[in-house]
Amino acid sequence: MKPIFATSTSLQLRLFLAVIASFSLIVFDSKFDSFSNVRLYLNTAVSPLIYAADIPSEMLKGVSNNVVSRRDLRKKVAEQKDQLFTQQVQLLEFKHLKQENKRLRALLNSPVHTDQRKLVAEIITVNSDPFSLQVVINKGAMEGVYIGQPVLNEQGVVGQIVDVAATYSRVLLISDISHGIPVRVQRNDIRAIANGGGELNSLNLPYMPHSTDIQVGDVLVTSGLGGVFPEGYPVATISEFTYQVGQPYAQVEAKPAVALERIRYVLLVWDNDDNASEGDPAIKDLDDVNEPQLETGKEKTL
């Protein structure tokens, strides 16, 4: 039991003694540097506590940096994905433009006589009639297109104009069953008429004796007869030459030089200014222009 009247040092005295001792130690240490080793040991002893106390702060900084870095990284990845997608689309457009430019250059560099007028036209639609192989181009009487005008591309003969309006025209393909074109065999100049077979990749040469010097692989070019197609343009390649005993004529089939199912651009040519003026709307009424009168060199009228 604590005594009621206990004797102890007063609080003021103890405080005074502590201040005197502290001041003495400070002066003594500053003058003689006696406690440097003690401070070193004490600092070494408490250094783990200092590092331990700093761990939460460092962890918080690390987590914050990771969150910021991941957010920035995701943002950059999203931006790069968008940029890559845009560039891929542009690459597709560039490839398309490159192919289109290649086709147009091939058209303009096609074997057309230098004194002829040329005009590039684009196919805008295909005739839906299964019994008539025709396409529609985006050039018409306003550009001087006329009925019977030859239509080519960089590979050879495509067909000829059969109907003209002010801003568009119809082209009858050479493989149409109603079309015929005078040709000659490039190897030996044998002349014939190439009729459309009714299919895009089919032509036939009727009334050819089996003794005719025609071989598979022979190239057929325009003969220039009939005054419609200029001479020397590729038309087709002989794909079949067969003869049955007892038949008066051989069966001769050819494949068009032009891939008619894949054409997009064609080339219109004018032989001279007289032909061009025939399709000029300022000279000829459009109603007259739209009357299809096609001469194919084998006395055929559509």
PDB file of N, CA, C and O in Angstrom, residues 234-261:
ATOM      1  N   PRO A 234      -5.790  -8.737-131.454  1.00  0.00           N
ATOM      2  CA  PRO A 234      -6.070 -10.120-131.022  1.00  0.00           C
ATOM      3  C   PRO A 234      -7.556 -10.334-130.765  1.00  0.00           C
ATOM      4  O   PRO A 234      -8.221  -9.488-130.163  1.00  0.00           O
ATOM      5  N   VAL A 235      -8.058 -11.466-131.224  1.00  0.00           N
ATOM      6  CA  VAL A 235      -9.468 -11.797-131.035  1.00  0.00           C
ATOM      7  C   VAL A 235      -9.616 -13.044-130.170  1.00  0.00           C
ATOM      8  O   VAL A 235     -10.366 -13.042-129.194  1.00  0.00           O
ATOM      9  N   ALA A 236      -8.915 -14.118-130.523  1.00  0.00           N
ATOM     10  CA  ALA A 236      -9.101 -15.375-129.803  1.00  0.00           C
ATOM     11  C   ALA A 236      -7.928 -16.307-130.085  1.00  0.00           C
ATOM     12  O   ALA A 236      -7.056 -16.012-130.920  1.00  0.00           O
ATOM     13  N   THR A 237      -7.936 -17.429-129.385  1.00  0.00           N
ATOM     14  CA  THR A 237      -6.945 -18.484-129.584  1.00  0.00           C
ATOM     15  C   THR A 237      -7.694 -19.793-129.839  1.00  0.00           C
ATOM     16  O   THR A 237      -8.639 -20.120-129.106  1.00  0.00           O
ATOM     17  N   ILE A 238      -7.271 -20.533-130.852  1.00  0.00           N
ATOM     18  CA  ILE A 238      -7.926 -21.804-131.191  1.00  0.00           C
ATOM     19  C   ILE A 238      -7.775 -22.768-130.013  1.00  0.00           C
ATOM     20  O   ILE A 238      -6.668 -23.041-129.550  1.00  0.00           O
ATOM     21  N   SER A 239      -8.906 -23.262-129.527  1.00  0.00           N
ATOM     22  CA  SER A 239      -8.884 -24.190-128.391  1.00  0.00           C
ATOM     23  C   SER A 239      -9.264 -25.614-128.779  1.00  0.00           C
ATOM     24  O   SER A 239      -8.979 -26.557-128.044  1.00  0.00           O
ATOM     25  N   GLU A 240      -9.922 -25.776-129.961  1.00  0.00           N
ATOM     26  CA  GLU A 240     -10.337 -27.125-130.381  1.00  0.00           C
ATOM     27  C   GLU A 240     -10.474 -27.165-131.903  1.00  0.00           C
ATOM     28  O   GLU A 240     -11.018 -26.239-132.514  1.00  0.00           O
ATOM     29  N   PHE A 241      -9.953 -28.230-132.492  1.00  0.00           N
ATOM     30  CA  PHE A 241     -10.100 -28.469-133.939  1.00  0.00           C
ATOM     31  C   PHE A 241     -10.336 -29.966-134.107  1.00  0.00           C
ATOM     32  O   PHE A 241      -9.423 -30.779-134.002  1.00  0.00           O
ATOM     33  N   THR A 242     -11.598 -30.322-134.330  1.00  0.00           N
ATOM     34  CA  THR A 242     -11.958 -31.733-134.452  1.00  0.00           C
ATOM     35  C   THR A 242     -12.721 -31.959-135.763  1.00  0.00           C
ATOM     36  O   THR A 242     -13.357 -31.032-136.293  1.00  0.00           O
ATOM     37  N   TYR A 243     -12.636 -33.192-136.230  1.00  0.00           N
ATOM     38  CA  TYR A 243     -13.304 -33.546-137.497  1.00  0.00           C
ATOM     39  C   TYR A 243     -13.881 -34.948-137.361  1.00  0.00           C
ATOM     40  O   TYR A 243     -13.213 -35.880-136.914  1.00  0.00           O
ATOM     41  N   GLN A 244     -15.140 -35.061-137.703  1.00  0.00           N
ATOM     42  CA  GLN A 244     -15.808 -36.352-137.704  1.00  0.00           C
ATOM     43  C   GLN A 244     -15.974 -36.841-139.143  1.00  0.00           C
ATOM     44  O   GLN A 244     -16.368 -36.069-140.026  1.00  0.00           O
ATOM     45  N   VAL A 245     -15.657 -38.111-139.354  1.00  0.00           N
ATOM     46  CA  VAL A 245     -15.752 -38.697-140.698  1.00  0.00           C
ATOM     47  C   VAL A 245     -17.198 -38.597-141.192  1.00  0.00           C
ATOM     48  O   VAL A 245     -18.143 -38.912-140.471  1.00  0.00           O
ATOM     49  N   GLY A 246     -17.344 -38.152-142.405  1.00  0.00           N
ATOM     50  CA  GLY A 246     -18.656 -38.012-143.009  1.00  0.00           C
ATOM     51  C   GLY A 246     -19.222 -36.611-142.885  1.00  0.00           C
ATOM     52  O   GLY A 246     -20.212 -36.293-143.558  1.00  0.00           O
ATOM     53  N   GLN A 247     -18.614 -35.770-142.043  1.00  0.00           N
ATOM     54  CA  GLN A 247     -19.068 -34.392-141.909  1.00  0.00           C
ATOM     55  C   GLN A 247     -18.295 -33.504-142.879  1.00  0.00           C
ATOM     56  O   GLN A 247     -17.081 -33.667-143.060  1.00  0.00           O
ATOM     57  N   PRO A 248     -18.975 -32.546-143.515  1.00  0.00           N
ATOM     58  CA  PRO A 248     -18.279 -31.725-144.521  1.00  0.00           C
ATOM     59  C   PRO A 248     -17.314 -30.707-143.915  1.00  0.00           C
ATOM     60  O   PRO A 248     -16.362 -30.307-144.581  1.00  0.00           O
ATOM     61  N   TYR A 249     -17.561 -30.342-142.685  1.00  0.00           N
ATOM     62  CA  TYR A 249     -16.722 -29.299-142.082  1.00  0.00           C
ATOM     63  C   TYR A 249     -16.208 -29.757-140.717  1.00  0.00           C
ATOM     64  O   TYR A 249     -16.816 -30.604-140.043  1.00  0.00           O
ATOM     65  N   ALA A 250     -15.089 -29.173-140.351  1.00  0.00           N
ATOM     66  CA  ALA A 250     -14.505 -29.448-139.039  1.00  0.00           C
ATOM     67  C   ALA A 250     -15.171 -28.565-137.985  1.00  0.00           C
ATOM     68  O   ALA A 250     -15.753 -27.521-138.298  1.00  0.00           O
ATOM     69  N   GLN A 251     -15.091 -29.004-136.742  1.00  0.00           N
ATOM     70  CA  GLN A 251     -15.598 -28.216-135.619  1.00  0.00           C
ATOM     71  C   GLN A 251     -14.420 -27.448-135.013  1.00  0.00           C
ATOM     72  O   GLN A 251     -13.504 -28.036-134.451  1.00  0.00           O
ATOM     73  N   VAL A 252     -14.478 -26.145-135.152  1.00  0.00           N
ATOM     74  CA  VAL A 252     -13.381 -25.296-134.693  1.00  0.00           C
ATOM     75  C   VAL A 252     -13.920 -24.335-133.620  1.00  0.00           C
ATOM     76  O   VAL A 252     -14.856 -23.579-133.885  1.00  0.00           O
ATOM     77  N   GLU A 253     -13.326 -24.394-132.458  1.00  0.00           N
ATOM     78  CA  GLU A 253     -13.719 -23.512-131.366  1.00  0.00           C
ATOM     79  C   GLU A 253     -12.509 -22.702-130.915  1.00  0.00           C
ATOM     80  O   GLU A 253     -11.356 -23.137-131.061  1.00  0.00           O
ATOM     81  N   ALA A 254     -12.797 -21.537-130.386  1.00  0.00           N
ATOM     82  CA  ALA A 254     -11.721 -20.644-129.950  1.00  0.00           C
ATOM     83  C   ALA A 254     -12.116 -19.968-128.634  1.00  0.00           C
ATOM     84  O   ALA A 254     -13.306 -19.807-128.335  1.00  0.00           O
ATOM     85  N   LYS A 255     -11.118 -19.574-127.885  1.00  0.00           N
ATOM     86  CA  LYS A 255     -11.332 -18.868-126.623  1.00  0.00           C
ATOM     87  C   LYS A 255     -10.954 -17.400-126.814  1.00  0.00           C
ATOM     88  O   LYS A 255      -9.861 -17.100-127.309  1.00  0.00           O
ATOM     89  N   PRO A 256     -11.845 -16.480-126.463  1.00  0.00           N
ATOM     90  CA  PRO A 256     -11.523 -15.054-126.647  1.00  0.00           C
ATOM     91  C   PRO A 256     -10.232 -14.645-125.945  1.00  0.00           C
ATOM     92  O   PRO A 256      -9.894 -15.162-124.874  1.00  0.00           O
ATOM     93  N   ALA A 257      -9.522 -13.718-126.568  1.00  0.00           N
ATOM     94  CA  ALA A 257      -8.273 -13.228-125.977  1.00  0.00           C
ATOM     95  C   ALA A 257      -8.536 -12.423-124.714  1.00  0.00           C
ATOM     96  O   ALA A 257      -7.682 -12.348-123.821  1.00  0.00           O
ATOM     97  N   VAL A 258      -9.716 -11.828-124.632  1.00  0.00           N
ATOM     98  CA  VAL A 258     -10.083 -11.000-123.479  1.00  0.00           C
ATOM     99  C   VAL A 258     -10.869 -11.848-122.484  1.00  0.00           C
ATOM    100  O   VAL A 258     -11.768 -12.604-122.875  1.00  0.00           O
ATOM    101  N   ALA A 259     -10.534 -11.728-121.207  1.00  0.00           N
ATOM    102  CA  ALA A 259     -11.312 -12.381-120.149  1.00  0.00           C
ATOM    103  C   ALA A 259     -12.584 -11.570-119.946  1.00  0.00           C
ATOM    104  O   ALA A 259     -12.655 -10.666-119.108  1.00  0.00           O
ATOM    105  N   LEU A 260     -13.602 -11.865-120.722  1.00  0.00           N
ATOM    106  CA  LEU A 260     -14.806 -11.037-120.773  1.00  0.00           C
ATOM    107  C   LEU A 260     -15.555 -11.001-119.448  1.00  0.00           C
ATOM    108  O   LEU A 260     -16.295 -10.059-119.180  1.00  0.00           O
ATOM    109  N   GLU A 261     -15.386 -12.019-118.618  1.00  0.00           N
ATOM    110  CA  GLU A 261     -16.109 -12.033-117.348  1.00  0.00           C
ATOM    111  C   GLU A 261     -15.453 -11.137-116.294  1.00  0.00           C
ATOM    112  O   GLU A 261     -16.042 -10.892-115.237  1.00  0.00           O
TER     113      GLU A 261
END
